[in-house]
PDB file of C-alpha atoms and ligand atoms in Angstrom:
ATOM      1  CA  MET A 274      99.955  87.845 106.210  1.00 38.00           C
ATOM      2  CA  SER A 275     100.305  89.482 102.803  1.00 39.00           C
ATOM      3  CA  ASP A 276      99.927  93.197 102.167  1.00 41.00           C
ATOM      4  CA  PHE A 277      96.440  93.652 100.544  1.00 44.00           C
ATOM      5  CA  TYR A 278      96.454  97.415 101.104  1.00 44.00           C
ATOM      6  CA  ASN A 279      97.866  99.960 103.505  1.00 42.00           C
ATOM      7  CA  VAL A 280      95.937 102.026 105.920  1.00 45.00           C
ATOM      8  CA  HIS A 281      98.212 105.022 106.733  1.00 43.00           C
ATOM      9  CA  SER A 282      96.260 106.507 109.714  1.00 50.00           C
ATOM     10  CA  PRO A 283      98.399 105.916 112.755  1.00 47.00           C
ATOM     11  CA  GLY A 284      96.690 103.898 115.434  1.00 55.00           C
ATOM     12  CA  VAL A 285      94.305 102.251 112.958  1.00 58.00           C
ATOM     13  CA  ARG A 286      94.165  98.495 113.117  1.00 58.00           C
ATOM     14  CA  GLN A 287      95.605  96.902 109.988  1.00 60.00           C
ATOM     15  CA  THR A 288      93.584  93.678 109.092  1.00 57.00           C
ATOM     16  CA  VAL A 289      94.644  92.245 105.846  1.00 86.00           C
ATOM     17  CA  GLU A 290      92.825  89.073 105.463  1.00 97.00           C
ATOM     18  CA  ARG A 291      89.962  89.190 102.865  1.00 98.00           C
ATOM     19  CA  THR A 292      87.544  86.615 101.284  1.00 98.00           C
ATOM     20  CA  PHE A 293      85.574  86.674  98.215  1.00 98.00           C
ATOM     21  CA  ILE A 294      81.819  85.601  98.624  1.00 99.00           C
ATOM     22  CA  ALA A 295      79.249  85.407  96.072  1.00 99.00           C
ATOM     23  CA  ILE A 296      75.473  84.999  96.627  1.00 99.00           C
ATOM     24  CA  LYS A 297      74.433  82.830  93.674  1.00 98.00           C
ATOM     25  CA  PRO A 298      71.399  83.310  91.342  1.00 98.00           C
ATOM     26  CA  ASP A 299      69.300  80.806  93.354  1.00 98.00           C
ATOM     27  CA  ALA A 300      69.667  82.886  96.600  1.00 98.00           C
ATOM     28  CA  VAL A 301      69.114  86.154  94.749  1.00 98.00           C
ATOM     29  CA  GLN A 302      65.860  84.778  93.090  1.00 98.00           C
ATOM     30  CA  ARG A 303      64.723  83.464  96.512  1.00 98.00           C
ATOM     31  CA  GLY A 304      64.973  86.823  98.288  1.00 98.00           C
ATOM     32  CA  LEU A 305      67.743  85.719 100.738  1.00 98.00           C
ATOM     33  CA  ILE A 306      70.277  88.532  99.957  1.00 98.00           C
ATOM     34  CA  GLY A 307      69.575  90.164 103.147  1.00 98.00           C
ATOM     35  CA  GLN A 308      69.561  87.195 105.468  1.00 98.00           C
ATOM     36  CA  ILE A 309      72.917  85.917 103.917  1.00 98.00           C
ATOM     37  CA  ILE A 310      74.727  89.367 104.355  1.00 98.00           C
ATOM     38  CA  GLN A 311      73.374  89.837 107.763  1.00 98.00           C
ATOM     39  CA  ARG A 312      75.299  86.641 108.977  1.00 98.00           C
ATOM     40  CA  PHE A 313      78.670  87.924 107.800  1.00 98.00           C
ATOM     41  CA  GLU A 314      77.899  91.342 109.196  1.00 98.00           C
ATOM     42  CA  SER A 315      76.536  90.281 112.583  1.00 98.00           C
ATOM     43  CA  LYS A 316      79.584  88.032 113.022  1.00 98.00           C
ATOM     44  CA  GLY A 317      81.669  91.231 112.939  1.00 97.00           C
ATOM     45  CA  PHE A 318      83.338  90.960 109.591  1.00 97.00           C
ATOM     46  CA  LYS A 319      83.871  94.111 107.574  1.00 97.00           C
ATOM     47  CA  LEU A 320      82.206  94.571 104.049  1.00 98.00           C
ATOM     48  CA  VAL A 321      84.638  96.150 101.765  1.00 98.00           C
ATOM     49  CA  GLY A 322      83.141  95.426  98.410  1.00 98.00           C
ATOM     50  CA  LEU A 323      79.582  94.820  97.232  1.00 98.00           C
ATOM     51  CA  LYS A 324      77.911  94.653  93.726  1.00 98.00           C
ATOM     52  CA  LEU A 325      74.819  93.023  92.071  1.00 98.00           C
ATOM     53  CA  MET A 326      75.940  91.854  88.591  1.00 98.00           C
ATOM     54  CA  SER A 327      75.304  89.804  85.609  1.00 98.00           C
ATOM     55  CA  VAL A 328      78.181  87.276  85.201  1.00 98.00           C
ATOM     56  CA  SER A 329      79.605  86.694  81.738  1.00 98.00           C
ATOM     57  CA  LYS A 330      80.340  83.177  80.584  1.00 98.00           C
ATOM     58  CA  GLU A 331      84.035  84.004  80.525  1.00 98.00           C
ATOM     59  CA  LEU A 332      83.948  85.218  84.086  1.00 98.00           C
ATOM     60  CA  ALA A 333      82.077  82.100  85.347  1.00 98.00           C
ATOM     61  CA  GLU A 334      84.417  79.815  83.518  1.00 98.00           C
ATOM     62  CA  ALA A 335      87.513  81.488  84.875  1.00 98.00           C
ATOM     63  CA  HIS A 336      86.197  81.677  88.404  1.00 98.00           C
ATOM     64  CA  TYR A 337      85.341  77.868  88.272  1.00 98.00           C
ATOM     65  CA  GLY A 338      88.418  76.917  86.132  1.00 98.00           C
ATOM     66  CA  GLU A 339      89.482  74.281  88.588  1.00 97.00           C
ATOM     67  CA  HIS A 340      86.412  72.435  87.725  1.00 98.00           C
ATOM     68  CA  LYS A 341      86.445  72.523  83.972  1.00 97.00           C
ATOM     69  CA  GLU A 342      86.871  68.732  83.589  1.00 98.00           C
ATOM     70  CA  ARG A 343      83.997  67.885  85.822  1.00 98.00           C
ATOM     71  CA  PRO A 344      80.788  66.720  84.377  1.00 98.00           C
ATOM     72  CA  PHE A 345      78.781  69.423  86.180  1.00 98.00           C
ATOM     73  CA  PHE A 346      80.920  72.207  84.690  1.00 98.00           C
ATOM     74  CA  GLY A 347      78.457  73.152  81.997  1.00 98.00           C
ATOM     75  CA  GLY A 348      75.553  73.392  84.290  1.00 98.00           C
ATOM     76  CA  LEU A 349      77.407  75.257  86.738  1.00 98.00           C
ATOM     77  CA  VAL A 350      78.591  78.033  84.211  1.00 98.00           C
ATOM     78  CA  SER A 351      74.940  78.274  82.840  1.00 98.00           C
ATOM     79  CA  PHE A 352      73.592  78.491  86.330  1.00 98.00           C
ATOM     80  CA  LEU A 353      75.973  81.129  87.468  1.00 98.00           C
ATOM     81  CA  THR A 354      75.090  83.408  84.311  1.00 98.00           C
ATOM     82  CA  SER A 355      71.385  82.770  84.482  1.00 98.00           C
ATOM     83  CA  SER A 356      70.460  85.496  86.756  1.00 98.00           C
ATOM     84  CA  PRO A 357      72.263  88.210  88.829  1.00 98.00           C
ATOM     85  CA  VAL A 358      74.855  87.386  91.431  1.00 98.00           C
ATOM     86  CA  VAL A 359      75.875  89.489  94.521  1.00 99.00           C
ATOM     87  CA  ALA A 360      79.713  89.752  94.653  1.00 99.00           C
ATOM     88  CA  MET A 361      81.226  90.720  97.884  1.00 98.00           C
ATOM     89  CA  VAL A 362      84.576  91.047  99.576  1.00 98.00           C
ATOM     90  CA  TRP A 363      84.564  90.675 103.281  1.00 98.00           C
ATOM     91  CA  GLU A 364      87.497  91.324 105.694  1.00 97.00           C
ATOM     92  CA  GLY A 365      88.754  90.397 109.137  1.00 96.00           C
ATOM     93  CA  ASP A 366      91.149  88.068 111.096  1.00 96.00           C
ATOM     94  CA  GLY A 367      90.492  84.563 109.918  1.00 97.00           C
ATOM     95  CA  VAL A 368      87.678  85.436 107.620  1.00 98.00           C
ATOM     96  CA  VAL A 369      88.512  82.880 104.739  1.00 98.00           C
ATOM     97  CA  ALA A 370      88.052  79.887 106.926  1.00 98.00           C
ATOM     98  CA  SER A 371      85.292  81.386 109.127  1.00 98.00           C
ATOM     99  CA  ALA A 372      83.310  82.244 106.039  1.00 98.00           C
ATOM    100  CA  ARG A 373      83.587  78.655 104.983  1.00 98.00           C
ATOM    101  CA  LYS A 374      82.078  77.592 108.262  1.00 98.00           C
ATOM    102  CA  ILE A 375      79.256  80.116 108.046  1.00 98.00           C
ATOM    103  CA  ILE A 376      78.481  78.661 104.477  1.00 99.00           C
ATOM    104  CA  GLY A 377      78.640  75.084 105.274  1.00 98.00           C
ATOM    105  CA  ALA A 378      79.480  71.914 103.380  1.00 98.00           C
ATOM    106  CA  THR A 379      79.220  71.887  99.550  1.00 98.00           C
ATOM    107  CA  ASN A 380      76.093  69.573  99.530  1.00 98.00           C
ATOM    108  CA  PRO A 381      73.290  71.358 101.507  1.00 98.00           C
ATOM    109  CA  LEU A 382      71.934  68.043 102.734  1.00 98.00           C
ATOM    110  CA  GLU A 383      75.317  67.474 104.552  1.00 98.00           C
ATOM    111  CA  SER A 384      75.744  71.153 105.752  1.00 98.00           C
ATOM    112  CA  ALA A 385      75.135  71.632 109.420  1.00 98.00           C
ATOM    113  CA  PRO A 386      72.042  73.561 110.496  1.00 98.00           C
ATOM    114  CA  GLY A 387      72.877  77.027 111.323  1.00 98.00           C
ATOM    115  CA  THR A 388      75.007  77.450 108.184  1.00 98.00           C
ATOM    116  CA  VAL A 389      73.697  79.280 105.039  1.00 98.00           C
ATOM    117  CA  ARG A 390      73.546  76.034 102.915  1.00 98.00           C
ATOM    118  CA  GLY A 391      72.256  73.920 105.810  1.00 98.00           C
ATOM    119  CA  ASP A 392      69.467  76.287 106.506  1.00 98.00           C
ATOM    120  CA  PHE A 393      68.256  77.294 103.070  1.00 98.00           C
ATOM    121  CA  GLY A 394      69.362  74.606 100.650  1.00 98.00           C
ATOM    122  CA  VAL A 395      68.446  71.006  99.578  1.00 98.00           C
ATOM    123  CA  SER A 396      70.729  70.518  96.382  1.00 98.00           C
ATOM    124  CA  ILE A 397      74.454  70.623  95.503  1.00 98.00           C
ATOM    125  CA  GLY A 398      73.674  72.395  92.136  1.00 98.00           C
ATOM    126  CA  ARG A 399      71.712  75.048  93.852  1.00 98.00           C
ATOM    127  CA  ASN A 400      73.798  75.657  97.039  1.00 98.00           C
ATOM    128  CA  LEU A 401      73.276  79.440  97.237  1.00 98.00           C
ATOM    129  CA  ILE A 402      76.563  80.832  97.929  1.00 99.00           C
ATOM    130  CA  HIS A 403      80.385  80.738  97.215  1.00 99.00           C
ATOM    131  CA  GLY A 404      83.271  81.486  99.441  1.00 99.00           C
ATOM    132  CA  SER A 405      86.946  81.173  98.718  1.00 98.00           C
ATOM    133  CA  ASP A 406      88.580  78.188  99.959  1.00 98.00           C
ATOM    134  CA  ALA A 407      92.077  79.628 101.032  1.00 98.00           C
ATOM    135  CA  VAL A 408      93.724  82.904 101.569  1.00 98.00           C
ATOM    136  CA  GLU A 409      95.600  82.613  98.287  1.00 97.00           C
ATOM    137  CA  THR A 410      92.426  81.661  96.364  1.00 98.00           C
ATOM    138  CA  ALA A 411      90.635  84.527  97.820  1.00 98.00           C
ATOM    139  CA  GLN A 412      93.396  86.984  96.460  1.00 98.00           C
ATOM    140  CA  LYS A 413      93.083  85.511  93.018  1.00 98.00           C
ATOM    141  CA  GLU A 414      89.102  85.477  93.169  1.00 98.00           C
ATOM    142  CA  ILE A 415      88.986  89.240  94.431  1.00 98.00           C
ATOM    143  CA  ALA A 416      91.276  90.220  91.705  1.00 98.00           C
ATOM    144  CA  LEU A 417      89.115  88.382  89.120  1.00 98.00           C
ATOM    145  CA  TRP A 418      85.836  89.989  90.263  1.00 98.00           C
ATOM    146  CA  PHE A 419      86.674  93.405  91.535  1.00 98.00           C
ATOM    147  CA  LYS A 420      88.740  96.304  90.491  1.00 98.00           C
ATOM    148  CA  GLU A 421      90.893  97.896  93.119  1.00 97.00           C
ATOM    149  CA  GLU A 422      88.788 101.169  93.200  1.00 98.00           C
ATOM    150  CA  GLU A 423      85.698  99.238  93.838  1.00 98.00           C
ATOM    151  CA  LEU A 424      86.992  98.041  97.216  1.00 98.00           C
ATOM    152  CA  SER A 425      86.782 100.561 100.251  1.00 96.00           C
ATOM    153  CA  ALA A 426      89.364 100.367 102.980  1.00 93.00           C
ATOM    154  CA  TRP A 427      87.498 101.857 106.039  1.00 93.00           C
ATOM    155  CA  THR A 428      87.457 101.463 109.660  1.00 91.00           C
ATOM    156  CA  PRO A 429      84.170 100.786 111.430  1.00 92.00           C
ATOM    157  CA  GLU A 430      83.878 102.967 114.578  1.00 92.00           C
ATOM    158  CA  LEU A 431      83.090  99.538 116.764  1.00 91.00           C
ATOM    159  CA  THR A 432      86.612  97.939 115.707  1.00 90.00           C
ATOM    160  CA  GLY A 433      87.796  98.226 119.299  1.00 91.00           C
ATOM    161  CA  TRP A 434      84.704  96.244 120.525  1.00 94.00           C
ATOM    162  CA  LEU A 435      85.568  93.367 118.145  1.00 94.00           C
ATOM    163  CA  TYR A 436      89.283  93.118 118.425  1.00 93.00           C
ATOM    164  CA  GLU A 437      91.712  93.417 121.458  1.00 90.00           C
ATOM    165  CA  ASP A 438      94.184  95.564 119.426  1.00 78.00           C
TER     166      ASP A 438
HETATM  167  P1  IDP B 677      82.400  74.821  97.207  1.00 89.27           P
HETATM  168  O1  IDP B 677      81.560  75.808  96.587  1.00 89.27           O
HETATM  169  O2  IDP B 677      81.911  74.331  98.544  1.00 89.27           O
HETATM  170  O3  IDP B 677      83.892  75.345  97.442  1.00 89.27           O
HETATM  171  P2  IDP B 677      83.415  73.025  95.039  1.00 89.27           P
HETATM  172  O4  IDP B 677      83.837  71.709  95.301  1.00 89.27           O
HETATM  173  O5  IDP B 677      84.560  74.108  94.855  1.00 89.27           O
HETATM  174  O6  IDP B 677      82.403  73.531  96.310  1.00 89.27           O
HETATM  175  O7  IDP B 677      82.456  73.222  93.831  1.00 89.27           O
HETATM  176  C1  IDP B 677      82.216  74.417  93.245  1.00 89.27           C
HETATM  177  C2  IDP B 677      80.566  74.541  93.063  1.00 89.27           C
HETATM  178  O8  IDP B 677      80.270  73.492  92.030  1.00 89.27           O
HETATM  179  C3  IDP B 677      79.654  74.103  94.147  1.00 89.27           C
HETATM  180  O9  IDP B 677      79.380  75.102  95.179  1.00 89.27           O
HETATM  181  C4  IDP B 677      78.502  73.643  93.401  1.00 89.27           C
HETATM  182  O10 IDP B 677      77.642  74.867  93.169  1.00 89.27           O
HETATM  183  C5  IDP B 677      78.901  73.080  92.191  1.00 89.27           C
HETATM  184  N1  IDP B 677      79.097  71.542  92.353  1.00 89.27           N
HETATM  185  C6  IDP B 677      80.022  70.988  93.012  1.00 89.27           C
HETATM  186  N2  IDP B 677      79.937  69.558  92.944  1.00 89.27           N
HETATM  187  C7  IDP B 677      78.855  69.397  92.188  1.00 89.27           C
HETATM  188  C8  IDP B 677      77.914  68.113  91.649  1.00 89.27           C
HETATM  189  O11 IDP B 677      78.308  67.113  92.082  1.00 89.27           O
HETATM  190  N3  IDP B 677      76.809  68.436  91.024  1.00 89.27           N
HETATM  191  C9  IDP B 677      76.487  69.689  90.724  1.00 89.27           C
HETATM  192  N4  IDP B 677      77.135  70.894  91.203  1.00 89.27           N
HETATM  193  C10 IDP B 677      78.272  70.623  91.779  1.00 89.27           C
HETATM  194 MG1   MG B 678      85.263  75.826  95.845  1.00 89.27          MG
END
């Protein structure tokens, strides 16, 4: 595991895996922010960064840079910049892969019931939420969307009830 940050307090568990999650404009407009956040919170992941923000064209293009040759790229960028987004960083063991499971398959019609996309979506171009696809991608996306000082390294009091050590 890589060194994202250091918690210097002795005896405090050091978890370093983090993922970037964005609640997209469709979910914000539809009033689903609370229900989506609740799924990550109830699971036991730790929120370390959170902001409601308007996304610039430059940020949207950088975030989805890997898709710039795809036919849907223009529509995707205008969608992401059309209305505010909730940008978040969540932390916990295995959070990157687990968050992808909570989110569900890219096409909501194929996402399992119980996932965010499976429960709330019907269209691939309005699939409600983004989650990093790998630990390395997460590191790049967190650096793209957040300044270091916007992230809080804190230890929830219930950590001992979620992890063995
Ligand atoms: P992911 O969000 O599940 O990682 P990606 O394949 O990385 O899926 O695609 C990024 C985003 O691009 C999707 O979440 C979706 O919003 C959009 N997208 C992907 N494929 C299509 C498509 O065929 N039509 C319209 N939008 C698409
Ligand atoms: Mg992706």
